[in-house]
Short mmCIF file of C-alpha atoms and ligand atoms in Angstrom, two decimals:
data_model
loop_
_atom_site.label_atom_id
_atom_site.label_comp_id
_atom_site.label_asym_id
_atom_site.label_seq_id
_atom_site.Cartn_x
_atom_site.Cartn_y
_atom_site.Cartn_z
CA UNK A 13 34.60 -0.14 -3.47
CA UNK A 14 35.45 -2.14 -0.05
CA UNK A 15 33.02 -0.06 2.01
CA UNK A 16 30.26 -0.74 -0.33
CA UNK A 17 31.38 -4.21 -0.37
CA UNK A 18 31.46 -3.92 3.56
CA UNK A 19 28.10 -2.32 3.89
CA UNK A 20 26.39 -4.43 1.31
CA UNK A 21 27.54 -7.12 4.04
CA UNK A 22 26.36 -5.39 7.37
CA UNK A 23 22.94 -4.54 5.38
CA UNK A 24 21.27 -8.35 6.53
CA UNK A 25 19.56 -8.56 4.04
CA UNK A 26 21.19 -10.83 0.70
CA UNK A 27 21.40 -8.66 -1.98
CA UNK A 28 19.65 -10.84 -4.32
CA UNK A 29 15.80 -11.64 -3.96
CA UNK A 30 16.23 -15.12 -4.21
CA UNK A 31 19.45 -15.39 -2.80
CA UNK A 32 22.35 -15.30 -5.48
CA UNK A 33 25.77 -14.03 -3.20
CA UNK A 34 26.99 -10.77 -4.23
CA UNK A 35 30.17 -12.33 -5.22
CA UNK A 36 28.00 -14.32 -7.58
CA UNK A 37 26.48 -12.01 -8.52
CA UNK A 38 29.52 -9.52 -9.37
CA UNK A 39 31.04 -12.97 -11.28
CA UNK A 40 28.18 -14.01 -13.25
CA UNK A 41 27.50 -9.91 -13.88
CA UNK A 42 30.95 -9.29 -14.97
CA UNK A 43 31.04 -12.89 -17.57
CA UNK A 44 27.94 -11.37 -19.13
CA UNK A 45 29.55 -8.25 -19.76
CA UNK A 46 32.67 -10.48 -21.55
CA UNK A 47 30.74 -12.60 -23.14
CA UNK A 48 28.92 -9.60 -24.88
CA UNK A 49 31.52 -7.36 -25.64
CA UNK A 50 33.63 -10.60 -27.33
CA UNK A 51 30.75 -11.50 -29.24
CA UNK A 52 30.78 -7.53 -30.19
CA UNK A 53 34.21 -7.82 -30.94
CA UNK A 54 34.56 -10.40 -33.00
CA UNK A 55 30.87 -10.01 -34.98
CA UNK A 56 32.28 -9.96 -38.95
CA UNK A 57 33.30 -13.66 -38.37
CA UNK A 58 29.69 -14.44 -37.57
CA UNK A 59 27.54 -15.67 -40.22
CA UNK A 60 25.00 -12.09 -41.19
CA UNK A 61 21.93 -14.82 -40.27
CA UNK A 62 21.39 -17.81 -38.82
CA UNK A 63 18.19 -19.99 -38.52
CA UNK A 64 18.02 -23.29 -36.68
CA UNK A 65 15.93 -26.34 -36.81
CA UNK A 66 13.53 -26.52 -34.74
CA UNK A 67 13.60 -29.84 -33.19
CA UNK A 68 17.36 -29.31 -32.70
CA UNK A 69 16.59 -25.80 -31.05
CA UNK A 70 14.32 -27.88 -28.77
CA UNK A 71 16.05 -30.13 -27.55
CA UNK A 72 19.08 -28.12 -26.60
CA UNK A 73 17.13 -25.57 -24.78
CA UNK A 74 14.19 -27.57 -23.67
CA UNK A 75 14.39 -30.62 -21.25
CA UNK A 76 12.10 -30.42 -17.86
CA UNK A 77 11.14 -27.58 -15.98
CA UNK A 78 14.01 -27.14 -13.36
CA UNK A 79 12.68 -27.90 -9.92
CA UNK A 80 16.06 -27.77 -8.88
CA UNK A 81 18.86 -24.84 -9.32
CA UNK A 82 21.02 -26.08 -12.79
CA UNK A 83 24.09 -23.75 -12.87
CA UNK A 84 23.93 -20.61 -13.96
CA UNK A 85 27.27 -20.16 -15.45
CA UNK A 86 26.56 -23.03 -17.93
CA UNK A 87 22.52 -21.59 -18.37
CA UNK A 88 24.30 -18.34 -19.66
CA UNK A 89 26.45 -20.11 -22.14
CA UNK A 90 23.40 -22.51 -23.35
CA UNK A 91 22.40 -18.86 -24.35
CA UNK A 92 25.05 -17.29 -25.83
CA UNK A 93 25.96 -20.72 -27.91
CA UNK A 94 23.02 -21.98 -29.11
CA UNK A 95 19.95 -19.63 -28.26
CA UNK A 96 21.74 -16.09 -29.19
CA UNK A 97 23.46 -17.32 -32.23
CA UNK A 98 20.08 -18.17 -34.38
CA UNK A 99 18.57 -14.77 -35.33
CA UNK A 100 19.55 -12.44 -37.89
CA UNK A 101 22.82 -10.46 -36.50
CA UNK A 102 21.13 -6.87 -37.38
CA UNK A 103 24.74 -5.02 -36.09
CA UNK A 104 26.89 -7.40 -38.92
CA UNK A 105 27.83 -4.70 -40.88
CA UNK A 106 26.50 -7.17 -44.08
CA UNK A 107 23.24 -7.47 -43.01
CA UNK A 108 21.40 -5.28 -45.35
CA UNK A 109 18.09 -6.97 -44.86
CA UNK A 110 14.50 -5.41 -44.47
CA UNK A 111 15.41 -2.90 -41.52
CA UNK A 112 19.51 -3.48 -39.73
CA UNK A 113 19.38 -3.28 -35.92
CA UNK A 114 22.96 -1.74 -35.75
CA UNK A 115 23.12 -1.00 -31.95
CA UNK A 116 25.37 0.79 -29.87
CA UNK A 117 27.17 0.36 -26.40
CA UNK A 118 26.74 3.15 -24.75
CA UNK A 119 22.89 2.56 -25.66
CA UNK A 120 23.07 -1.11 -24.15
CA UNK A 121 24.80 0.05 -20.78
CA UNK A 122 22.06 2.41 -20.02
CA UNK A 123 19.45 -0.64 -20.96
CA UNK A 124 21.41 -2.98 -18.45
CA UNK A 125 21.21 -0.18 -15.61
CA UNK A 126 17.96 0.34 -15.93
CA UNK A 127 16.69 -3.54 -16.04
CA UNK A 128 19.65 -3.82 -12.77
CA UNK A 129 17.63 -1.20 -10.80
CA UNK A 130 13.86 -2.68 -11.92
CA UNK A 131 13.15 0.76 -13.52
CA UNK A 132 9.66 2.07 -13.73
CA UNK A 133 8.15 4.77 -15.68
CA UNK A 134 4.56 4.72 -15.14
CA UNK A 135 4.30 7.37 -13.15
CA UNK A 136 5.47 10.41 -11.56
CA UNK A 137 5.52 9.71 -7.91
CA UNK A 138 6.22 6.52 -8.27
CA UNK A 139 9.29 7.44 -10.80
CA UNK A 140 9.82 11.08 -10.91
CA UNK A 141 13.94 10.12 -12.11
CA UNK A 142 13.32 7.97 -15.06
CA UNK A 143 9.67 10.18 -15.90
CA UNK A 144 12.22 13.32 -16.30
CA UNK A 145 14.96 11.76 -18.62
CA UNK A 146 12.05 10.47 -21.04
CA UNK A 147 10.68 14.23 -21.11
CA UNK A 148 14.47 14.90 -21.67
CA UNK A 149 14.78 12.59 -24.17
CA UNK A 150 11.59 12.87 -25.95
CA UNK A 151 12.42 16.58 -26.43
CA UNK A 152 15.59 15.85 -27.70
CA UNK A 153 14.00 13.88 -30.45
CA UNK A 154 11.86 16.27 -30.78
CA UNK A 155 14.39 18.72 -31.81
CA UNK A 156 16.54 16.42 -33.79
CA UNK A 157 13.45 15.95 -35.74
CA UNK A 158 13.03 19.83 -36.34
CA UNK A 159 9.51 19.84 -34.85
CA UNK A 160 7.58 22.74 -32.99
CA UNK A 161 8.20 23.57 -29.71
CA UNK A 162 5.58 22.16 -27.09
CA UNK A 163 5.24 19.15 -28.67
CA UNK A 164 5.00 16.43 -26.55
CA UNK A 165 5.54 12.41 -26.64
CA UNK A 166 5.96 8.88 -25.59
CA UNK A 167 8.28 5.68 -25.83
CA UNK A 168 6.50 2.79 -26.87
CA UNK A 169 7.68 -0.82 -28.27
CA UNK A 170 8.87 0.54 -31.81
CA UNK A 171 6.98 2.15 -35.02
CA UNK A 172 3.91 -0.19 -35.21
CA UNK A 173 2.65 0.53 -31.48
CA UNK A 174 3.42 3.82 -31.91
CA UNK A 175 1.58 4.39 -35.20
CA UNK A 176 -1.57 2.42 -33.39
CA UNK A 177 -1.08 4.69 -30.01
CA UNK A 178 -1.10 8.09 -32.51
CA UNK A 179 -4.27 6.26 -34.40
CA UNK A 180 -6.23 6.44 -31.35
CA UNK A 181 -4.92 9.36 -30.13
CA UNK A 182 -6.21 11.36 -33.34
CA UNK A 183 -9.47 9.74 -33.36
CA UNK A 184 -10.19 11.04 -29.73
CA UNK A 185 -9.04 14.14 -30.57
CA UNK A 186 -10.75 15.19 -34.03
CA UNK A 187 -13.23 12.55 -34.09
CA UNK A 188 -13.35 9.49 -36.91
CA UNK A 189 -14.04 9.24 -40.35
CA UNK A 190 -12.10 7.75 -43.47
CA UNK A 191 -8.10 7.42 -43.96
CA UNK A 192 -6.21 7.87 -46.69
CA UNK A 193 -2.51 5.50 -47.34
CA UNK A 194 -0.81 4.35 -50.11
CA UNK A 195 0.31 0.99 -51.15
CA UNK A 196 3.25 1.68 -50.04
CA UNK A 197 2.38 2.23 -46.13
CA UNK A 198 4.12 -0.08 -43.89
CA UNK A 199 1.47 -2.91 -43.50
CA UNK A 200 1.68 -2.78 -39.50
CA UNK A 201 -0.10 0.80 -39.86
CA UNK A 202 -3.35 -0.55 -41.86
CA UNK A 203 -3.40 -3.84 -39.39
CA UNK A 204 -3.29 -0.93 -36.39
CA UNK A 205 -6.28 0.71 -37.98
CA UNK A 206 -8.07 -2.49 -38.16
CA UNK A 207 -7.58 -3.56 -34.77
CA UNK A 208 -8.48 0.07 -33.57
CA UNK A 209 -12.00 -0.77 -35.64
CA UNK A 210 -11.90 1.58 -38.20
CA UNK A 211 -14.00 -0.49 -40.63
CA UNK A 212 -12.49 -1.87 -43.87
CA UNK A 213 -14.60 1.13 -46.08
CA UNK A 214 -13.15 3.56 -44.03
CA UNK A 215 -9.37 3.05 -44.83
CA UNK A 216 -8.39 4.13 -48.83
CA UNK A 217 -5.25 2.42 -49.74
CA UNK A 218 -4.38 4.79 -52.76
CA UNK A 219 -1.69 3.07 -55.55
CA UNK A 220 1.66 4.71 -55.81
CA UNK A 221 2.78 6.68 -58.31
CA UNK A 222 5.61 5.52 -60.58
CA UNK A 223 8.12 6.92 -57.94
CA UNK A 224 6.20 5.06 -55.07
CA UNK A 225 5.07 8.09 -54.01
CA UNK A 226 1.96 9.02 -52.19
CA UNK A 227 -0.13 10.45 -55.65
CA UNK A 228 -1.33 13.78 -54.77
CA UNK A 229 -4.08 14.01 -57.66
CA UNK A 230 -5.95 10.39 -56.36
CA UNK A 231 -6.19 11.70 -52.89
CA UNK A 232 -7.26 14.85 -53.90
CA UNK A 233 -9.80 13.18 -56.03
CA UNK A 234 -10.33 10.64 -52.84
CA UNK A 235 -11.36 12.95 -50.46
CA UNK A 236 -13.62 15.62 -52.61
CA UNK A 237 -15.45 12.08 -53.89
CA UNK A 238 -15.77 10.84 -49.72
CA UNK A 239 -17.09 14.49 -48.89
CA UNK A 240 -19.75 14.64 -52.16
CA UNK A 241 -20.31 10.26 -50.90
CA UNK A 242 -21.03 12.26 -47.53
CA UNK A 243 -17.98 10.29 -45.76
CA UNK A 244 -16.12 12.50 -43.57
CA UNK A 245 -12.85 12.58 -44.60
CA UNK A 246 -10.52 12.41 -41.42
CA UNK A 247 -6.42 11.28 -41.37
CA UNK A 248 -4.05 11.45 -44.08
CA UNK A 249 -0.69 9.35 -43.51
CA UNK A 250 2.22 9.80 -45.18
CA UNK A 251 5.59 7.79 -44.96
CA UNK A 252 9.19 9.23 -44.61
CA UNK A 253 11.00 6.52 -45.75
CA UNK A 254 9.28 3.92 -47.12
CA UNK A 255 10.65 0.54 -46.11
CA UNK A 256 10.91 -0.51 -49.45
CA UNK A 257 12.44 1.83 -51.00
CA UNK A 258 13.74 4.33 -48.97
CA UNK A 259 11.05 6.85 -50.68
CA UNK A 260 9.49 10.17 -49.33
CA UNK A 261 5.91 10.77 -49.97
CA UNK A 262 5.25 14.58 -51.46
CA UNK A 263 5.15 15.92 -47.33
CA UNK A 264 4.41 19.75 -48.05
CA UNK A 265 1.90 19.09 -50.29
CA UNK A 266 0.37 17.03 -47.82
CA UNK A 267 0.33 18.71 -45.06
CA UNK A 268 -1.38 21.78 -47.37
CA UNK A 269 -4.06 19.42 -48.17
CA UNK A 270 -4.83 18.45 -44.39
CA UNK A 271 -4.37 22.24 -43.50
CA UNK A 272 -6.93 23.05 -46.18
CA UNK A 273 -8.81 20.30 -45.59
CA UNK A 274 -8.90 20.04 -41.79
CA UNK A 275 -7.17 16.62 -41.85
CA UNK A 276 -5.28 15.10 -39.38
CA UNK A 277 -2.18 14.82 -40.53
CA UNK A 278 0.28 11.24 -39.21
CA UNK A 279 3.67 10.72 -40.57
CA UNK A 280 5.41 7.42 -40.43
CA UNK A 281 8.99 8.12 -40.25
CA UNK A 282 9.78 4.68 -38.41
CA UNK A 283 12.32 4.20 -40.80
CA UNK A 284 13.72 7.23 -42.40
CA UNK A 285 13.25 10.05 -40.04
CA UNK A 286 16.62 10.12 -38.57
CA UNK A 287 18.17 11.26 -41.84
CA UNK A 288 16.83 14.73 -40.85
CA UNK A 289 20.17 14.55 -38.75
CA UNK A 290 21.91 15.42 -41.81
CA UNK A 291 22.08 18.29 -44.16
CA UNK A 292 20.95 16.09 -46.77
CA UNK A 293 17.90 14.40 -45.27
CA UNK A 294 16.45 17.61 -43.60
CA UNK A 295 16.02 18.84 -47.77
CA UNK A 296 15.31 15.27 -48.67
CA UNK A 297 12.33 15.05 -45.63
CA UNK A 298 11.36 19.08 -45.84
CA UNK A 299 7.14 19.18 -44.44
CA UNK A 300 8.04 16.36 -41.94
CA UNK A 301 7.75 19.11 -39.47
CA UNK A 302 4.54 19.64 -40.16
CA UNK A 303 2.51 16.47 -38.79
CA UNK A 304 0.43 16.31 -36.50
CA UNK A 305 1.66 13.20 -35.18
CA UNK A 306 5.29 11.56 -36.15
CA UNK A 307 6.88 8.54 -35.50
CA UNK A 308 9.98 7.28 -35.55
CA UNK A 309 12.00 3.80 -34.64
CA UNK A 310 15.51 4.79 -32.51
CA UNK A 311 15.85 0.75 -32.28
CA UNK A 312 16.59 1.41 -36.31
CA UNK A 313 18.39 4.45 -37.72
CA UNK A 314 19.18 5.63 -33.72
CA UNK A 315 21.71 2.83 -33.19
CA UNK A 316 19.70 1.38 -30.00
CA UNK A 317 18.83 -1.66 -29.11
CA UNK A 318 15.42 -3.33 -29.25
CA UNK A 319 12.98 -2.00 -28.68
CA UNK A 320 12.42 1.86 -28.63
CA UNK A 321 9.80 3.71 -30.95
CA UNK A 322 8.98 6.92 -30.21
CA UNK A 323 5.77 8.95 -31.19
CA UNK A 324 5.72 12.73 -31.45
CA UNK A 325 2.56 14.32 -30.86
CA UNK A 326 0.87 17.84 -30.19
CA UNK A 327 0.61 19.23 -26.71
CA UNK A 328 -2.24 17.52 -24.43
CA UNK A 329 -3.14 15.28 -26.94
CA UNK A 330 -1.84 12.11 -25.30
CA UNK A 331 -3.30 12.49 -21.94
CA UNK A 332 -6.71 13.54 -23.43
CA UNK A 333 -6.77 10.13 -24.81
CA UNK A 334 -5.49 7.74 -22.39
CA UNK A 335 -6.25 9.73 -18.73
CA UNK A 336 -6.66 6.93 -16.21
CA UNK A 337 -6.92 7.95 -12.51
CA UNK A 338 -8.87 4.96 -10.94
CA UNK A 339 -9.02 5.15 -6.91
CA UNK A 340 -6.14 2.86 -6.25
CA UNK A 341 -3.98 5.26 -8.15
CA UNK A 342 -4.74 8.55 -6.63
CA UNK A 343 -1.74 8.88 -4.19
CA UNK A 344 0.45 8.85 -7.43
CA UNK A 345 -1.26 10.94 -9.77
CA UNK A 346 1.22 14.09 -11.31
CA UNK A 347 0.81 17.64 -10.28
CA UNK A 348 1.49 20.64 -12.61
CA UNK A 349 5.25 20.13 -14.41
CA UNK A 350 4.98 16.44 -13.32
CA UNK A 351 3.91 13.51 -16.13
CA UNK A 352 2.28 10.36 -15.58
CA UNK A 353 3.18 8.25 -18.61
CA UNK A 354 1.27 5.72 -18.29
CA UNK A 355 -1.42 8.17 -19.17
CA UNK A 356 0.49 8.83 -22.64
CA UNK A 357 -0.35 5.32 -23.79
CA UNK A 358 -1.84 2.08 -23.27
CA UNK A 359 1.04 0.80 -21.01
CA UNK A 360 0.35 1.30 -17.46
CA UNK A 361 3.67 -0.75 -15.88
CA UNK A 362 6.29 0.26 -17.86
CA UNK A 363 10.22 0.13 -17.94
CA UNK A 364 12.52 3.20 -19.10
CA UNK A 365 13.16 3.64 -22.88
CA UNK A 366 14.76 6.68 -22.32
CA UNK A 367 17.81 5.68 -20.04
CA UNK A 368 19.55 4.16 -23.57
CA UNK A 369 18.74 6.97 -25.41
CA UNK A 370 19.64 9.28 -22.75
CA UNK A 371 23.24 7.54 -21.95
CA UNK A 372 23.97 7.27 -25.92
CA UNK A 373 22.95 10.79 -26.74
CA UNK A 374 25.73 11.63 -24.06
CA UNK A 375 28.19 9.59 -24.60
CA UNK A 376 28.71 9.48 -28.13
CA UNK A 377 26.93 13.55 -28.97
CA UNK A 378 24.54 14.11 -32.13
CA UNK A 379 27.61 14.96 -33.77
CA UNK A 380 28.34 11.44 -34.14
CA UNK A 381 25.03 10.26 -34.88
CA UNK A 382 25.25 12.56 -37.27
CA UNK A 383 28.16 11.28 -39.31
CA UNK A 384 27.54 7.49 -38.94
CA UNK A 385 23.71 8.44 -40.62
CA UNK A 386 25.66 9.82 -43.40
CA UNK A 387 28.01 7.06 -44.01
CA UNK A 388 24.96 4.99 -44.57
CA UNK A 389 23.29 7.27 -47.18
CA UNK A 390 26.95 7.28 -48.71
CA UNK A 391 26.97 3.54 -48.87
CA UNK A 392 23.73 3.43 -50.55
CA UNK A 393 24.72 5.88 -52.92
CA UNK A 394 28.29 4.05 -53.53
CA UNK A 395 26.04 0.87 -53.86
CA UNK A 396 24.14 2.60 -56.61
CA UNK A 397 26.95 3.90 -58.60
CA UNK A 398 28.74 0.64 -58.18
CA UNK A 399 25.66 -1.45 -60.06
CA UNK A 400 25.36 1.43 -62.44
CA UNK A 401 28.87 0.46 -63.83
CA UNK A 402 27.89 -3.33 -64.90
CA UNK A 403 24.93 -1.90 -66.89
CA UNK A 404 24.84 -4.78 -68.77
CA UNK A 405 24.17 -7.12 -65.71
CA UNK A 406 22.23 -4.62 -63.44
CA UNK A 407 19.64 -2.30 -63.30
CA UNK A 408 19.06 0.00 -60.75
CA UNK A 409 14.82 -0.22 -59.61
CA UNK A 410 15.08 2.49 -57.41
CA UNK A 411 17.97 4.82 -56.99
CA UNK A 412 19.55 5.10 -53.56
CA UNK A 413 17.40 7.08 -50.89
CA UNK A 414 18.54 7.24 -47.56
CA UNK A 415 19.88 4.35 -46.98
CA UNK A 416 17.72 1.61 -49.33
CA UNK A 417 18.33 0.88 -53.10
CA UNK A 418 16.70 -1.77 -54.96
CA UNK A 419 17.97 -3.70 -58.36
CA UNK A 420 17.74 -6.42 -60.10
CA UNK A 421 19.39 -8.39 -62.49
CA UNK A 422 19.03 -8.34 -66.30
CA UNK A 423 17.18 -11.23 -67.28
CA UNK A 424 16.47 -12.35 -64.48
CA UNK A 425 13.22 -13.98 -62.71
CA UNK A 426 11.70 -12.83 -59.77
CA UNK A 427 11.97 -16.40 -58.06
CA UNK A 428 15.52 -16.19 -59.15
CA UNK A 429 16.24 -12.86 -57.28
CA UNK A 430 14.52 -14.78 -54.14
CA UNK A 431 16.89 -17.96 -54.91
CA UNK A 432 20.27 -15.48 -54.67
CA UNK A 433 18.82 -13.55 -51.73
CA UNK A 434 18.50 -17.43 -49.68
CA UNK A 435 21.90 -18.85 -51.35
CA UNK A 436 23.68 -15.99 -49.94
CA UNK A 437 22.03 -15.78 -46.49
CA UNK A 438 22.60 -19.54 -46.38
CA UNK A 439 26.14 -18.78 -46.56
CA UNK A 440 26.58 -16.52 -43.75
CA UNK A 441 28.56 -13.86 -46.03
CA UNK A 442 25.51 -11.43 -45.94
CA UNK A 443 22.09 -10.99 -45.97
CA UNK A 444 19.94 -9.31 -48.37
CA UNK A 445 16.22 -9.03 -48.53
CA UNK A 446 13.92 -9.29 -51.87
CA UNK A 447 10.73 -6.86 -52.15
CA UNK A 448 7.98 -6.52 -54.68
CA UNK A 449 7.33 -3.24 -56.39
CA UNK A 450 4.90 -2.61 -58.79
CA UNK A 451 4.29 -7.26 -58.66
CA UNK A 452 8.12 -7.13 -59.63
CA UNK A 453 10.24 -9.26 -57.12
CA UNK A 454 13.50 -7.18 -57.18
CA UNK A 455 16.85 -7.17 -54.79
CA UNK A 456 17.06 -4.44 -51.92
CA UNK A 457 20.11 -3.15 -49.71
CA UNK A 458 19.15 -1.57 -46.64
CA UNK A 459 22.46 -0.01 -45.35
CA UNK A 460 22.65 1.81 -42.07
CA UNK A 461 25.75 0.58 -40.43
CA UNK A 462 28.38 2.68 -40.17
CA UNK A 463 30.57 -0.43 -39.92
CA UNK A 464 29.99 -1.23 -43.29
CA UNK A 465 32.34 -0.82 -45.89
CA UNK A 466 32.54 0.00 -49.80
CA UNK A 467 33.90 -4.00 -50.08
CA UNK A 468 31.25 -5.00 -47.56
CA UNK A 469 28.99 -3.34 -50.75
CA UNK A 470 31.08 -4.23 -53.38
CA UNK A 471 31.47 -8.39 -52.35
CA UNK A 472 27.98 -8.68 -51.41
CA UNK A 473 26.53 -7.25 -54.73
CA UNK A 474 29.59 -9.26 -56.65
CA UNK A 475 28.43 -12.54 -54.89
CA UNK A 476 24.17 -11.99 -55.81
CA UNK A 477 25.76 -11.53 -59.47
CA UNK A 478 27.31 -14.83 -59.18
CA UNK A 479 25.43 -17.59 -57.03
C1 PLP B 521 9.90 -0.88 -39.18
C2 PLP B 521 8.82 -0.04 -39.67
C3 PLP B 521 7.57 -0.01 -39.01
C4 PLP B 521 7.24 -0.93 -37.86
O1 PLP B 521 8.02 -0.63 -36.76
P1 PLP B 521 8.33 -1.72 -35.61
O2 PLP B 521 9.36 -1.04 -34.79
O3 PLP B 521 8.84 -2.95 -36.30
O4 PLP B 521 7.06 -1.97 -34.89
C5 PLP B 521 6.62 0.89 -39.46
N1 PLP B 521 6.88 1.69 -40.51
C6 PLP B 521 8.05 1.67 -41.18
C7 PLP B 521 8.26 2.61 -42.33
C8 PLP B 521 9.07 0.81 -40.78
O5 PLP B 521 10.22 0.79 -41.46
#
């Protein structure tokens, strides 16, 4: 440590671009690393959400633009008092709200190393270190998520860029035509399709079945009535894990029909596909193996912070699409064994998604991934079995799957549902989110903290009972 501290010294040059001291820098490093791992420690006696006014929010952070140096200690603790506080805490363990964002340490430390040394991975000369632990990584994934061998892939922002990057990716590669969804598609993956200009005609939204399934009879009946309409049928997309509801459209029969058919074949697993980490979500997500494309959201069920999506993809297929080796980039362009991400998406300067994975993988092993994915299908399941013993208050909309149930209660109105969901986010105990299935506003528990507990359940669903 002192000959570091010595040669950091002897070096001339400050260590900081625009001049911070390396003691100030060490003492302003080191309060950050405090100030998070106290607000870590003592999360639970945060409210689950908080949203500020906006005026208020303006004029504490606002004010002119500093000409001058303000302080930085004080700078950092405008942020951590009133900027931080105002967002929905997605690591409370009773925030149950559209997706949690429960993320882990080990993850963050490999996030704060890589932003300390200006990581880039765009491409392989110019960032052969970080280039390696995303192939690393990515294959990892890839074998978590039980998928063939020479498949290849790429860290993007989260699911919706990555559904959008596999969009374009298949249309270079098999050519366009018509897609096929269901209702209950994520609505970032239609909105991808439209910006990628696949015309409104072109993209079949096909109704759920009374499971919110993807219905395999209407897309069979879809696509012969496209071919005999002389539309060329072209990418089917199927959902492991709907947000909603935690559902599984009918995968192997699926991926039959884009075998038989010569379909492409794109699986949104944004939310869900981690379960495959367990016994019980490998039979529950059985065919997701089989896409052609896969994504999946580690900043979700992969306990890392935002923002880290990941697409899966077959061998070649990403480079075909995006190759760009203008003049000015020739020096750095990979050899054989060597990748050039930024010809795996649209991002050409890019920082390291991978180093989080990478360091939590480690540090904590799949073995513990494991388990805290199957404490949250547990708590789902508890949360079921809990609101199936007040039958005459609740009933269960959709049983617990992975992770998500929904409910409502007896006699009850839609806008009241909505009315219990803001009450209780209002008072900081938890937060819950509402969702329409089938036009029916119901109650839905998204639970994928291991931190949470059968009270955390139990008191949260007591309280929507009682507001
Ligand atoms: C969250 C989610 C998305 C969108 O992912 P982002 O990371 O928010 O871009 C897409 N599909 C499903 C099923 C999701 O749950």
């Amino acid at each position: 440590m002192t000959t570091d501290r010595l040669s950091e010294n002897e070096s001339g040059y400050p260590p900081d671009t625009l001049g911070l001291e390396a003691e100030e820098m060490r003492r302003l490093g080191y309060r950050v690393v405090d100030m998070v791992v106290d607000r870590l420690a003592r999360k639970t006696r945060e409210a689950a959400i908080l949203t500020g006014q906006a005026d208020q929010l303006r004029q504490a952070l606002g004010g002119h633009l500093p000409e001058q140096p303000l302080n930085a200690e004080e700078s950092l603790a405008l942020l951590a008092e009133v900027a931080l506080p105002h967002q929905q805490r997605g690591d409370h363990p009773r925030y149950f709200a559209r997706v949690p964002g429960p993320s882990s340490f080990a993850a963050v430390l490999g996030e704060w190393l890589g932003t300390g040394f200006n990581t880039i991975a765009a491409s392989w000369a110019g960032g052969s270190g970080p280039a390696t632990v995303e192939l690393v990584v990515i294959d990892w994934l890839r074998q978590l998520m039980g998928l063939p061998e020479g498949t290849e892939g790429v860290l993007v922002s989260g699911g919706s860029m990555a559904s959008l990057t596999a969009f374009a990716v298949a249309r270079a590669t098999v050519g366009t035509g018509v897609v096929y969804l269901s209702d209950q598609t994520h609505s970032s993956l239609p909105r991808a399709l439209k910006e990628l200009g696949f015309p409104p005609e072109y993209i079949r939204i096909l109704e759920s079945d009374d499971q919110l399934r993807m219905p395999v009879e209407s897309l069979l009946a879809a696509i012969a009535g496209d071919r005999q309409a002389g539309n060329r049928p072209f990418m089917v997309i199927g959902t492991a894990g709907t947000t909603n509801a935690g559902t599984v459209d009918p995968l192997p029969e699926l991926a039959d029909i884009c075998a038989r058919e010569n379909l492409w074949f794109h699986i949104d697993g944004a939310y869900g596909a981690p379960a495959a980490l367990t016994a019980q979500g490998r039979v529950y997500l059985h065919g997701m193996e089989r896409a052609d494309s896969l994504v999946l959201d580690p900043h979700k069920w992969l306990f890392q912070p935002y923002d880290a999506g990941c697409l899966l993809i077959r061998k070649g297929a990403l480079e075909q699409c995006f190759n760009m080796n203008p003049e000015y980039l020739k020096d750095v362009e990979a050899g054989a064994g060597e990748v050039d991400f930024r010809n795996r998406g649209l991002e050409l300067t890019r920082r390291s998604r991978a180093l989080k994975l990478w360091m939590s993988l480690r540090t904590y092993g799949v073995a513990r991934f494991r388990e805290a994915i199957e404490t949250g299908i547990a708590l789902a399941e508890y949360a079921e079995r809990y609101l199936r013993q007040q039958p005459d208050k609740w009933e269960v909309v959709t049983p617990a799957q992975i992770g998500v149930v929904c409910f409502a209660l007896k006699g009850k109105t839609g806008e009241d549902h909505k009315q219990r969901v803001q009450e209780l986010a209002d008072s900081g105990f938890a937060c819950v989110s509402s969702t329409v299935l089938k036009g029916r506003t119901v109650l839905r528990l998204c639970i994928i903290n291991p931190l949470t507990t059968e009270d955390d359940v139990r008191e949260t669903i007591d309280r929507l009972g009682s507001c």
